[in-house]
PDB file of C-alpha atoms and ligand atoms in Angstrom:
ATOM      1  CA  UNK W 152       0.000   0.000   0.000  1.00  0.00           C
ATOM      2  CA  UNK W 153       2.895   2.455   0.207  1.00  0.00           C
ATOM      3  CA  UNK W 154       4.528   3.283  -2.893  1.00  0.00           C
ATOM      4  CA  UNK W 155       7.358   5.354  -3.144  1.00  0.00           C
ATOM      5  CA  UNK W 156       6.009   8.723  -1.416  1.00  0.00           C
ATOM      6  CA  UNK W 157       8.747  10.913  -0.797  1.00  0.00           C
ATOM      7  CA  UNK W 158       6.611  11.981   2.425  1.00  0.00           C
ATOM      8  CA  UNK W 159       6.595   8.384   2.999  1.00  0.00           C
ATOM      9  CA  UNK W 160      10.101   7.691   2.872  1.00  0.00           C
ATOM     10  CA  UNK W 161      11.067   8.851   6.152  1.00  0.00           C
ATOM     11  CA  UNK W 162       8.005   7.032   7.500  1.00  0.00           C
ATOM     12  CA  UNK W 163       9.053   3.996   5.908  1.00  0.00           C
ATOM     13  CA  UNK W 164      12.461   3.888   7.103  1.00  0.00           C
ATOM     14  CA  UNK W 165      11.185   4.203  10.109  1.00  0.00           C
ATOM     15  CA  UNK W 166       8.312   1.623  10.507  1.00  0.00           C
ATOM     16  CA  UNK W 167      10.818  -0.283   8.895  1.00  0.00           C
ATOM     17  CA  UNK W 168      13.434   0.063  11.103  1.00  0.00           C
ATOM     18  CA  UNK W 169      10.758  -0.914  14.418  1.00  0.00           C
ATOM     19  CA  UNK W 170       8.750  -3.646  12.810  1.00  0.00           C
ATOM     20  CA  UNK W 171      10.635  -5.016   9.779  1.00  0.00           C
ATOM     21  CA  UNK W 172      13.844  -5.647  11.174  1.00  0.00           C
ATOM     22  CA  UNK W 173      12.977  -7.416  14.332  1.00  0.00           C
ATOM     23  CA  UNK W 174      10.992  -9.566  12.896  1.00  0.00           C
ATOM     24  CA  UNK W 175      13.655 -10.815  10.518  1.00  0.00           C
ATOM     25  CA  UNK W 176      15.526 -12.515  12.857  1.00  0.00           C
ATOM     26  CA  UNK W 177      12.177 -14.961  13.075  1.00  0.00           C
ATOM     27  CA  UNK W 178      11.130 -14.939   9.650  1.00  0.00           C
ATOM     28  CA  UNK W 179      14.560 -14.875   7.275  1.00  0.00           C
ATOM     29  CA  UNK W 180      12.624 -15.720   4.615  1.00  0.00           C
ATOM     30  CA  UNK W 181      12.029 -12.068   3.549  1.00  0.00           C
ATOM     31  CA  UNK W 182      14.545  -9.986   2.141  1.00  0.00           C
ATOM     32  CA  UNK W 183      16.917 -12.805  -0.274  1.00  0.00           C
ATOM     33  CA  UNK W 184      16.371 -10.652  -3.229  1.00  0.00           C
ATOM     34  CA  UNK W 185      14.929  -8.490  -5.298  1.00  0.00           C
ATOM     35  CA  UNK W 186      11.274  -7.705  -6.160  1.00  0.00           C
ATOM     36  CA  UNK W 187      11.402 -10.110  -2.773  1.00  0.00           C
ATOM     37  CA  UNK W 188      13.344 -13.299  -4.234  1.00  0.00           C
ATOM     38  CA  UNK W 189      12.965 -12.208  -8.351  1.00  0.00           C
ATOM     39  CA  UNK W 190      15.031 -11.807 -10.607  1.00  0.00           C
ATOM     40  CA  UNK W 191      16.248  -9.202 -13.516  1.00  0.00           C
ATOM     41  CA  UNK W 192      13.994  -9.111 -16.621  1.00  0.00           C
ATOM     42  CA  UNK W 193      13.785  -7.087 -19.659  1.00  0.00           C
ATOM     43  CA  UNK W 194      10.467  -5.023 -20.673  1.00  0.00           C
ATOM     44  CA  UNK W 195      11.255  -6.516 -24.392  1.00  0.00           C
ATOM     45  CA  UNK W 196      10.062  -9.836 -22.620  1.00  0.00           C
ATOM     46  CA  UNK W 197       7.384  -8.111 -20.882  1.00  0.00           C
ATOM     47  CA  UNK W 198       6.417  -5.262 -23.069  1.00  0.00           C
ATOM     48  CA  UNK W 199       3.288  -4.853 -21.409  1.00  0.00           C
ATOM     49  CA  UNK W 200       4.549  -3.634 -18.097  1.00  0.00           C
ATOM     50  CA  UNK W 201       4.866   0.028 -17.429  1.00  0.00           C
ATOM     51  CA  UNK W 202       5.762   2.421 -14.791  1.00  0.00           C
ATOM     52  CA  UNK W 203       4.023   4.858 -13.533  1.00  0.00           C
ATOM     53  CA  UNK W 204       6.127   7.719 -13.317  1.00  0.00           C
ATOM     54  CA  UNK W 205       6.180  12.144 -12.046  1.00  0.00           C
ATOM     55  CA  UNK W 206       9.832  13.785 -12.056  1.00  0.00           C
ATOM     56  CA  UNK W 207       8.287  16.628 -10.857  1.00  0.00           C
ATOM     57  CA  UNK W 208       7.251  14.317  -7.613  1.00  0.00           C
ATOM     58  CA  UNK W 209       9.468  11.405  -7.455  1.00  0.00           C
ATOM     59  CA  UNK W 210      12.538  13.064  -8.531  1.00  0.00           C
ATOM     60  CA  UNK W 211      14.881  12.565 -12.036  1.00  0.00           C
ATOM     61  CA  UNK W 212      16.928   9.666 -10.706  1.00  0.00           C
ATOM     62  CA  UNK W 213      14.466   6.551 -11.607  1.00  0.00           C
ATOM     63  CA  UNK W 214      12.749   8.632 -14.388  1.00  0.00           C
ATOM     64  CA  UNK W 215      10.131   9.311 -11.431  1.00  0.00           C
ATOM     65  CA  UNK W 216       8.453   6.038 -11.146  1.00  0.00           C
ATOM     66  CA  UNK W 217       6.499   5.320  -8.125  1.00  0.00           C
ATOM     67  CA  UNK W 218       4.084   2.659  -9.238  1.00  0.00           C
ATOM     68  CA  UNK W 219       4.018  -0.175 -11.950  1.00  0.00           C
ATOM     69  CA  UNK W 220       0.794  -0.509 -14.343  1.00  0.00           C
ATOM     70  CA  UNK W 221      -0.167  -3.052 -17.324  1.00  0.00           C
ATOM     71  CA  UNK W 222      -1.405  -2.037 -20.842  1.00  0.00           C
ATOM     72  CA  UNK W 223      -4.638  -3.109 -21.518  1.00  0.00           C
ATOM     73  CA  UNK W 224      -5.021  -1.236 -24.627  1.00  0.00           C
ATOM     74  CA  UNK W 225      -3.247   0.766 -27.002  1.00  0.00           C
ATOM     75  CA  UNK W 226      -3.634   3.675 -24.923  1.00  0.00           C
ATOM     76  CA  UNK W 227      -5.157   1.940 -21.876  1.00  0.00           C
ATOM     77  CA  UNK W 228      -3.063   0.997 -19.110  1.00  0.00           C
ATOM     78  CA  UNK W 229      -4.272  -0.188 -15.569  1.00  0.00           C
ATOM     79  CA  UNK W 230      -3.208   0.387 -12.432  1.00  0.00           C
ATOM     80  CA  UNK W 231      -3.927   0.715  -8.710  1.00  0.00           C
ATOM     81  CA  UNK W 232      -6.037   3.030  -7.265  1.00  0.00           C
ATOM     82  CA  UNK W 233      -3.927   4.443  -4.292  1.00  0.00           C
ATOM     83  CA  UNK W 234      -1.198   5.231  -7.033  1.00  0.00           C
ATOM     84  CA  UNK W 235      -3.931   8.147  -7.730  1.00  0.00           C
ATOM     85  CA  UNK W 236      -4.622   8.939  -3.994  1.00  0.00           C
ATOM     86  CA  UNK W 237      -3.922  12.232  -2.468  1.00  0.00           C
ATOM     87  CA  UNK W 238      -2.503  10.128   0.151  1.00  0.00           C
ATOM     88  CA  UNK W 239       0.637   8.840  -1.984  1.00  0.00           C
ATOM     89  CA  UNK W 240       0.582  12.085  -4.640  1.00  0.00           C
ATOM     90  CA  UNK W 241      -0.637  14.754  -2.061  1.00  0.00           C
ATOM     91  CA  UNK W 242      -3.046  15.875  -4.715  1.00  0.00           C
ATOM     92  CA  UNK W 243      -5.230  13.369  -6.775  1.00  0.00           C
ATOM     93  CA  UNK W 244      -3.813  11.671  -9.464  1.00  0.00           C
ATOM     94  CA  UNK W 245      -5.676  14.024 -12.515  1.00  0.00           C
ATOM     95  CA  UNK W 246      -3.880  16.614 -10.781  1.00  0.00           C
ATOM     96  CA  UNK W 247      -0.525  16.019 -11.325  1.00  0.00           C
ATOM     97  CA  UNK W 248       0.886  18.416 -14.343  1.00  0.00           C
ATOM     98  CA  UNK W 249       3.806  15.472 -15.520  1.00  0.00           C
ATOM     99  CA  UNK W 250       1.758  12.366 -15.023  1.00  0.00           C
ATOM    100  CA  UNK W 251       3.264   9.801 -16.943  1.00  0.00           C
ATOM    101  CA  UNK W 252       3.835   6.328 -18.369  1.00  0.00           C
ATOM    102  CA  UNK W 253       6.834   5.019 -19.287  1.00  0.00           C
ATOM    103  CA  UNK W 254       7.188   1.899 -21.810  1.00  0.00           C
ATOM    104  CA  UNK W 255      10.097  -0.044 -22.855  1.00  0.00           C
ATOM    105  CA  UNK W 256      12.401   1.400 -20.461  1.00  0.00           C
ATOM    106  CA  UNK W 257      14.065  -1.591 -18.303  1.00  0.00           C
ATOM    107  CA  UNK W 258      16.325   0.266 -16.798  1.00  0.00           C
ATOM    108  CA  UNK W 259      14.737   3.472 -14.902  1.00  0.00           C
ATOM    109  CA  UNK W 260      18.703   4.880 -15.056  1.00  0.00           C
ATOM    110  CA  UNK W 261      18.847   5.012 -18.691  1.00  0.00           C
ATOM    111  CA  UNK W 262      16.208   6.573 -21.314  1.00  0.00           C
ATOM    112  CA  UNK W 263      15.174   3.562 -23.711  1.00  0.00           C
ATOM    113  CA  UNK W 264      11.730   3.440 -24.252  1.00  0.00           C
ATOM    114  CA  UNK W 265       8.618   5.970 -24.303  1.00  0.00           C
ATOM    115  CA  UNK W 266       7.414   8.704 -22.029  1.00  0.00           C
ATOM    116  CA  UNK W 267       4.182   9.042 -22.806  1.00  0.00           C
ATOM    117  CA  UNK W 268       1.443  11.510 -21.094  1.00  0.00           C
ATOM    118  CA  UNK W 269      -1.653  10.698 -19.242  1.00  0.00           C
ATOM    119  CA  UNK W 270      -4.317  12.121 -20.779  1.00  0.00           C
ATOM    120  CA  UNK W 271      -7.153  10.714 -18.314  1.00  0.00           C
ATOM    121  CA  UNK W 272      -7.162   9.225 -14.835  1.00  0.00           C
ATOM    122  CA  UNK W 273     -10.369   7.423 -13.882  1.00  0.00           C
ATOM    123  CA  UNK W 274     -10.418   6.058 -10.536  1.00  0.00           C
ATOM    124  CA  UNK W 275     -12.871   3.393  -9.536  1.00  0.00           C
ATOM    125  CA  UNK W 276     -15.372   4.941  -7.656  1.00  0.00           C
ATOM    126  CA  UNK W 277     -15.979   1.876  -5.314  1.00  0.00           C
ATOM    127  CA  UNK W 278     -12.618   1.941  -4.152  1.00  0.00           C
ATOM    128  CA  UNK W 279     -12.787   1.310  -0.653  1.00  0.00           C
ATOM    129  CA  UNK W 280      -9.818   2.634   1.582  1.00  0.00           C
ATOM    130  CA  UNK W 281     -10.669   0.594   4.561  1.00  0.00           C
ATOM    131  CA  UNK W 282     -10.526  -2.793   2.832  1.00  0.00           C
ATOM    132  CA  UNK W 283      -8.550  -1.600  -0.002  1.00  0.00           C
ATOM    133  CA  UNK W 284     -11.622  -3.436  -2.490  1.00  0.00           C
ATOM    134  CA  UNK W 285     -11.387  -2.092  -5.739  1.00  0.00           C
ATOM    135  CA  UNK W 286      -7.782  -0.639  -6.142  1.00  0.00           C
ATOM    136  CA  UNK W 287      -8.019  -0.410  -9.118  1.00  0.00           C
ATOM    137  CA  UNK W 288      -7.807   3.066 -11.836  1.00  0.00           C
ATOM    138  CA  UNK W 289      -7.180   3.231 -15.536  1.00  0.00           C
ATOM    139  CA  UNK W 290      -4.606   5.988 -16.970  1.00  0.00           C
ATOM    140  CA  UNK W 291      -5.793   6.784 -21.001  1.00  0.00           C
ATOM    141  CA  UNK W 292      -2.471   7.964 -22.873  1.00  0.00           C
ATOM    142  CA  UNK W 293      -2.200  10.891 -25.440  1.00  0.00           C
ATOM    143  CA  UNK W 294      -0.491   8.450 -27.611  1.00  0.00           C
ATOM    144  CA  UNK W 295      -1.497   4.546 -28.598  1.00  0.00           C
ATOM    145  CA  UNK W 296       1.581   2.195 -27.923  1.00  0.00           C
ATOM    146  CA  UNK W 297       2.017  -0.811 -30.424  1.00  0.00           C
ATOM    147  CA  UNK W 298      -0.706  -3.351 -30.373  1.00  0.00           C
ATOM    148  CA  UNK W 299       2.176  -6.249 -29.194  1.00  0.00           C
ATOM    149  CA  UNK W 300       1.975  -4.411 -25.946  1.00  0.00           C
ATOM    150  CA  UNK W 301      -0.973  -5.153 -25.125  1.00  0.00           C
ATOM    151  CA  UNK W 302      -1.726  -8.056 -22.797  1.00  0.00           C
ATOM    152  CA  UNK W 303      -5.289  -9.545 -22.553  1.00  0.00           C
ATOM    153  CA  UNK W 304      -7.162  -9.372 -18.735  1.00  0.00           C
ATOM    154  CA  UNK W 305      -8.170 -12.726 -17.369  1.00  0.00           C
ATOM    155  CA  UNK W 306     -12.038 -13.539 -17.528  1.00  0.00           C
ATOM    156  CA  UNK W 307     -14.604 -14.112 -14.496  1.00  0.00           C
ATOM    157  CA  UNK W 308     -14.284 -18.045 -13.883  1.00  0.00           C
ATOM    158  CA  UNK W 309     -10.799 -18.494 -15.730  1.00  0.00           C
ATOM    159  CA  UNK W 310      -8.680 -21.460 -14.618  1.00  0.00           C
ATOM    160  CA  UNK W 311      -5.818 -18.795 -14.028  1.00  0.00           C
ATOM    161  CA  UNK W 312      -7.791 -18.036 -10.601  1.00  0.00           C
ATOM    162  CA  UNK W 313      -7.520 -21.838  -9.850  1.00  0.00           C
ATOM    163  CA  UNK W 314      -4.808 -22.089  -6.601  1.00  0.00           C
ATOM    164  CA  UNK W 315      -1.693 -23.862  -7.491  1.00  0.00           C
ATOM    165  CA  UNK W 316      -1.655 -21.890 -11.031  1.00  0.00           C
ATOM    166  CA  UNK W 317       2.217 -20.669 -11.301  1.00  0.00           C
ATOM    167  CA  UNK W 318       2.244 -16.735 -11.340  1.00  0.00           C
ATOM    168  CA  UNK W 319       4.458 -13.788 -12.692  1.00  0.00           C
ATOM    169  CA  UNK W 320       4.418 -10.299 -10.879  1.00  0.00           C
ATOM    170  CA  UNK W 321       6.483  -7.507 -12.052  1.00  0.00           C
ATOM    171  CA  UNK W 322       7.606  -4.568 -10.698  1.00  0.00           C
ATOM    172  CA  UNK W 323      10.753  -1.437  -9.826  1.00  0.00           C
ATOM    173  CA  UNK W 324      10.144  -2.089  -6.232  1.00  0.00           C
ATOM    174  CA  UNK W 325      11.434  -2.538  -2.890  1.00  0.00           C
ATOM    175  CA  UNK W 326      14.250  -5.429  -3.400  1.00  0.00           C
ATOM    176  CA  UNK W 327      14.726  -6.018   0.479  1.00  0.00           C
ATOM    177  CA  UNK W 328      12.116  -4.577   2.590  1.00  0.00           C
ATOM    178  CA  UNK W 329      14.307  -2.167   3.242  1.00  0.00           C
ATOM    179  CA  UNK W 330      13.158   0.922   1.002  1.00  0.00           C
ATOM    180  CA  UNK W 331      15.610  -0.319  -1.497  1.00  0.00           C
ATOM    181  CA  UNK W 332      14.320   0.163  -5.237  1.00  0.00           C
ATOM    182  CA  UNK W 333      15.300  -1.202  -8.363  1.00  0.00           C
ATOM    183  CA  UNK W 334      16.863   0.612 -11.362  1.00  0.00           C
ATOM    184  CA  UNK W 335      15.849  -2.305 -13.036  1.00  0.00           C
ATOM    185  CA  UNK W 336      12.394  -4.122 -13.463  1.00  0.00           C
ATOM    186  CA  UNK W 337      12.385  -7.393 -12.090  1.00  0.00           C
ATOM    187  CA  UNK W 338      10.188  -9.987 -11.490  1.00  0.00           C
ATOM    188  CA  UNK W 339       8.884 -12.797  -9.025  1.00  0.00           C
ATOM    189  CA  UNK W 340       7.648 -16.302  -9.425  1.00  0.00           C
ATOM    190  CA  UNK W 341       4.455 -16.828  -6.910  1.00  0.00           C
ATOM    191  CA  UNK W 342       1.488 -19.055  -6.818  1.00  0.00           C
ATOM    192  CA  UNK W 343      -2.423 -18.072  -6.481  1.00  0.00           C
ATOM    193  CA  UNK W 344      -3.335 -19.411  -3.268  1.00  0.00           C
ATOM    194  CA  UNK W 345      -6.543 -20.306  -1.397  1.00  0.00           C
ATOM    195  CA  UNK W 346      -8.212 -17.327  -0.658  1.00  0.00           C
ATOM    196  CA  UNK W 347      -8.538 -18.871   2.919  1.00  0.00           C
ATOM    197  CA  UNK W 348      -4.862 -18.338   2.863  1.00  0.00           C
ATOM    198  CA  UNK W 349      -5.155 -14.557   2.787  1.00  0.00           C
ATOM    199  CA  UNK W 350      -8.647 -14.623   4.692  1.00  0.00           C
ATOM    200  CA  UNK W 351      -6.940 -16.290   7.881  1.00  0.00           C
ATOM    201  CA  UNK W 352      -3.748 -13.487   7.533  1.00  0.00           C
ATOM    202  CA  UNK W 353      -6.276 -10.702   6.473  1.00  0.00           C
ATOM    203  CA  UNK W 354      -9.281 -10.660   9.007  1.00  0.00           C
ATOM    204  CA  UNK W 355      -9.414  -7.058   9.161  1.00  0.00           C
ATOM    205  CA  UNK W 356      -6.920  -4.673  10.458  1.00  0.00           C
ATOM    206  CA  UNK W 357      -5.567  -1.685   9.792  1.00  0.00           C
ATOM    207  CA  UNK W 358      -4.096  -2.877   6.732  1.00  0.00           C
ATOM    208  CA  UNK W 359      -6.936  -4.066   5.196  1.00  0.00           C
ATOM    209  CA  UNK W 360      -9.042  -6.989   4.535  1.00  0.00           C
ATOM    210  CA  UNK W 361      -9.417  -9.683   2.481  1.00  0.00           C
ATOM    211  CA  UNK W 362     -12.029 -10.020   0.340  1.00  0.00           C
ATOM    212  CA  UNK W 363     -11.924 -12.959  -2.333  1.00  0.00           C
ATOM    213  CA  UNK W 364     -14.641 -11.315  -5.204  1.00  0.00           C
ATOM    214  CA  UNK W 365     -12.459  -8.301  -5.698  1.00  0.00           C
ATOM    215  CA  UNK W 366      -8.653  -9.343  -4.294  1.00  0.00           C
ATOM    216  CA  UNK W 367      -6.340 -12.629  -5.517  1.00  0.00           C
ATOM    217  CA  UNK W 368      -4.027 -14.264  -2.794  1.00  0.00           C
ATOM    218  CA  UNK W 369      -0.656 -15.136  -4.295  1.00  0.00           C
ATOM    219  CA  UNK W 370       3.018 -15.887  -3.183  1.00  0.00           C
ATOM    220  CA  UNK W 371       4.381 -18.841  -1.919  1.00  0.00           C
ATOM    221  CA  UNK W 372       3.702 -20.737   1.621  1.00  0.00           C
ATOM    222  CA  UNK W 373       7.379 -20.165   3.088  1.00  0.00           C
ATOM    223  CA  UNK W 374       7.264 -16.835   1.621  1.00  0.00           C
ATOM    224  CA  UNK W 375      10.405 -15.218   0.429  1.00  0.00           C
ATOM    225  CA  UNK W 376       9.049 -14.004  -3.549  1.00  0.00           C
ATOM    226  CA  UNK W 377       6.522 -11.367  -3.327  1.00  0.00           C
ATOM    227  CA  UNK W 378       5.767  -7.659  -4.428  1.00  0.00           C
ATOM    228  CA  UNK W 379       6.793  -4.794  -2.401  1.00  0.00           C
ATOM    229  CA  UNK W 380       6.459  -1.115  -2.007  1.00  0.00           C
ATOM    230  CA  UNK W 381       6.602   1.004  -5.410  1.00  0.00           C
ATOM    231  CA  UNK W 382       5.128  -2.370  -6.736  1.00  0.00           C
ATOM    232  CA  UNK W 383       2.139  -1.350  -6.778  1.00  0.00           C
ATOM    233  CA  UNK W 384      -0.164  -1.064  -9.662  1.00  0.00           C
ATOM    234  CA  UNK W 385       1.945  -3.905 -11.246  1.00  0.00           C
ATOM    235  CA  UNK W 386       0.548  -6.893 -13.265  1.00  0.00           C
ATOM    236  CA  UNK W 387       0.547 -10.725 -11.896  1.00  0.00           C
ATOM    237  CA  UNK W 388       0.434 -12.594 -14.884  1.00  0.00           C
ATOM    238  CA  UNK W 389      -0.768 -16.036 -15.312  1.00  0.00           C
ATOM    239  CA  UNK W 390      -1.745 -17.925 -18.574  1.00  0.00           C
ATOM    240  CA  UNK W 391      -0.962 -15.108 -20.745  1.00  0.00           C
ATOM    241  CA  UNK W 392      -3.243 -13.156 -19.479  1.00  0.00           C
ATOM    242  CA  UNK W 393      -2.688 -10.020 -16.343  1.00  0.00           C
ATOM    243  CA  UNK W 394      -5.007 -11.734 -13.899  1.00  0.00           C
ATOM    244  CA  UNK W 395      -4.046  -8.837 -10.474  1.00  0.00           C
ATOM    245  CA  UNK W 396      -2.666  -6.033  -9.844  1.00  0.00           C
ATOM    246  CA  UNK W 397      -0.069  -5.463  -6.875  1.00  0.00           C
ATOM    247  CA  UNK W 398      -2.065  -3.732  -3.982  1.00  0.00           C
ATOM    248  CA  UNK W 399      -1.561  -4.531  -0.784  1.00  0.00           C
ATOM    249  CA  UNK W 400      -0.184  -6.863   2.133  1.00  0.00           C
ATOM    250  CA  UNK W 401       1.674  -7.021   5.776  1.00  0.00           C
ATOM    251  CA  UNK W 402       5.460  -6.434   4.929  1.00  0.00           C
ATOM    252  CA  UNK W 403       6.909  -8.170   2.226  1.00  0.00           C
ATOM    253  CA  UNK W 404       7.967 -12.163   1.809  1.00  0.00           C
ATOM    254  CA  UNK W 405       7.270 -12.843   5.059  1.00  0.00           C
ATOM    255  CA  UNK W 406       6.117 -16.389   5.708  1.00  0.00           C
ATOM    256  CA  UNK W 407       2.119 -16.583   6.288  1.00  0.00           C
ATOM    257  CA  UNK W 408       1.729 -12.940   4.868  1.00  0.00           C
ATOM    258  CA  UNK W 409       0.887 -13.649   1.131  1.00  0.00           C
ATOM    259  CA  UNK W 410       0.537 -10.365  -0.985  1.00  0.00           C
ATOM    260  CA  UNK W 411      -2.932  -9.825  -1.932  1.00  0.00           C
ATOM    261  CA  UNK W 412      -3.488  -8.409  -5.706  1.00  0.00           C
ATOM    262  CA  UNK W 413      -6.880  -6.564  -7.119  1.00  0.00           C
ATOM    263  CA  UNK W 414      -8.678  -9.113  -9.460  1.00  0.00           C
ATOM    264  CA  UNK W 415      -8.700  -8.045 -12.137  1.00  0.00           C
ATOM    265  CA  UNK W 416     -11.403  -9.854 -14.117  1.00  0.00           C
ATOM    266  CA  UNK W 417     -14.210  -8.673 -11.084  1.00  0.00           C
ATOM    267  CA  UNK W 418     -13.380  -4.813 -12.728  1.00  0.00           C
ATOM    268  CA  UNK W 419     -13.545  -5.620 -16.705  1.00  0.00           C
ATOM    269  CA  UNK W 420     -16.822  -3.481 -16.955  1.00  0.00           C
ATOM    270  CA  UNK W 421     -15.243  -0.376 -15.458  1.00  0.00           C
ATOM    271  CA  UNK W 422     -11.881  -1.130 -17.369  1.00  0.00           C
ATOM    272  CA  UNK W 423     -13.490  -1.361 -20.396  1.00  0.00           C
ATOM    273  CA  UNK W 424     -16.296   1.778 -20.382  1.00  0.00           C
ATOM    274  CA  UNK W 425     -13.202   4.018 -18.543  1.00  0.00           C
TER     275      UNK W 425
HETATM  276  C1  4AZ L 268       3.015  -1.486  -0.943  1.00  0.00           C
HETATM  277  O1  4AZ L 268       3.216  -0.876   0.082  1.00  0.00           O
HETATM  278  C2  4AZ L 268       2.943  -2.957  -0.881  1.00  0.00           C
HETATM  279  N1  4AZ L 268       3.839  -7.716  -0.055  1.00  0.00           N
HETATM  280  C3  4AZ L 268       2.755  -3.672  -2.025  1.00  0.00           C
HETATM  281  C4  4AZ L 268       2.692  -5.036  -1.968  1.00  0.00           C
HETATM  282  C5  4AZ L 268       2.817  -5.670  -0.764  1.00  0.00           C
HETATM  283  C6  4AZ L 268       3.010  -4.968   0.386  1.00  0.00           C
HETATM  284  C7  4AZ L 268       3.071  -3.595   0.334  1.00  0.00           C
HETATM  285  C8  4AZ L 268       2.743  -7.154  -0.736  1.00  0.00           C
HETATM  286  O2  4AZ L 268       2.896  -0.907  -2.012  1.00  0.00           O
END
C-alpha cells in the first residue's frame, strides 16, 4: 500500500526500522532478493509492463516512477487506485501536471523506451480505503503504444484463478524490505493461493481486509518471492493473461503474509467503459 512517497520515505524507514527488522531474525525468509526473491527481466520480454512515473514528484533519478501498471489497450493501461490517492501524490492523481507512463524502459537509469502523457485518470469509484476493495484506476495515454503491448485481462471463472496456477508479478520495487528500489524491473515467481490463505492473515486490520470477489491471494507458503512497495499497480500474470494487480499486504515475503493483488477480471466493466 505504500509506494514510493517521498513523504513516505522517512516514515518507511522508520516503521521499517521498528517492525521489519525485528521480525527478521524470526522470519529470514524475507529480504533474499529483489522484487522479494525475483530476478532481472527485460520489458522486451514483458512489453506490457509500465511504470508509472512524475519527475516533478518522485525526482529525475528513476525517471520518477512510483508505481508499476499493465497495458490493456493501445492507450489503456491499468493500475492501482492508491497510485492516484492524495494520500501517496498529495493531490489526486488528474492533478498532477507530468503524469506519466513510461514503456520499454528496463532500466529506470537510462532513457530507452517511451514517455508518454496521461491524458485521463479514472479512478474506480468503489474503491474502498478501509478494505482496499477495488484498487483499481485506468490511466488513457495521449499516444497509442504498439498493439504487441498489449496483454489480454483474465475472464470471471478463468482457470488462471484456480490455486496452485504458477504466477508472474512484475515490478521497480522494494528489493529487500528495506526501502531499497530497483533501477531495473524485475520480477517474481508466486502461486495463487486459497483465498482462505489470505482470509486467515487478512481478518481485518488496519491494513486491510481480504475479500476474495475483488482481491487474488498469491506468493508462496514459506514466503520469500513477493511484491513490495513502489510495486504497486503492477501486473501478476498467469496464462498469458494479467489476472491482479499489486495492492496490498503485511510487509513483504514474510512467511504466512501472502501479498494480496486486485482481481482483475471482477473490474472488466469499469476497465473497459473508462
Ligand atoms: C506497498 O506498500 C505494498 N507484499 C505492495 C505489496 C505488498 C506490500 C506492500 C505485498 O505498495
Amino acid at each position: 500500500m505504500r509506494p514510493t512517497s517521498p513523504a513516505l520515505v522517512g516514515a518507511l524507514a522508520l516503521t521499517t526500522a521498528a517492525a521489519v527488522l525485528p521480525l527478521a531474525a524470526s522470519a529470514p525468509a524475507a529480504a533474499d532478493g529483489v522484487i522479494i526473491g525475483g530476478q532481472p527481466v527485460t520489458v522486451g520480454d514483458s512489453p506490457w509492463v509500465v511504470a508509472v512515473a512524475s519527475r516533478g514528484l518522485f525526482g529525475d533519478s528513476r525517471s520518477g516512477q512510483y508505481c508499476g501498471a499493465v497495458v490493456v489497450g493501445r492507450t489503456k493501461v491499468v493500475t492501482a487506485a492508491h497510485c492516484m490517492s492524495r494520500e501517496v501524490l498529495g493531490m489526486e492523481g488528474s492533478s498532477v501536471p507530468d503524469l506519466k507512463v513510461i514503456a520499454g524502459r528496463s532500466d529506470l537509469g537510462g532513457d530507452a523506451g517511451r514517455e508518454i502523457k496521461v491524458r485521463k485518470v479514472a479512478v474506480n469509484p468503489d474503491y474502498d480505503t478501509a478494505t482496499n476493495a477495488g484498487d483499481v484506476a485506468v490511466l488513457t495515454l495521449a499516444q497509442a503504444l504498439p498493439a504487441g503491448h498489449v496483454l489480454p485481462m483474465a475472464g470471471k471463472g478463468s482457470s488462471a484463478y484456480e490455486p496452485g496456477t504458477e504466477a508472474t508479478v512484475y515490478g521497480w520495487g522494494d528489493t529487500t524490505g528495506n526501502s531499497t528500489y530497483a533501477s531495473r524491473l524485475h520480477s517474481a515467481n508466486v502461486r495463487v493461493l486459497e483465498d482462505g490463505v489470505c482470509e486467515e492473515a487478512y481478518p481485518g486490520t488496519l491494513d486491510g481486509r481480504y475479500e476474495a470477489d475483488s482481491m487474488v491471494c498469491a506468493g508462496r507458503p514459506g514466503g520469500g518471492h513477493d511484491a513490495c512497495q513502489g510495486d504497486s499497480g503492477g501486473p501478476l500474470v498467469a496464462h498469458g493473461r494479467v489476472i491482479g494487480l499489486v495492492s496490498w499486504g503485511s510487509g513483504c515475503g514474510e512467511a504466512g503474509r501472502p501479498g494480496v493483488y486486485t482481481r482483475i477480471s471482477s473490474f472488466a466493466d469499469f476497465v473497459d467503459e473508462a
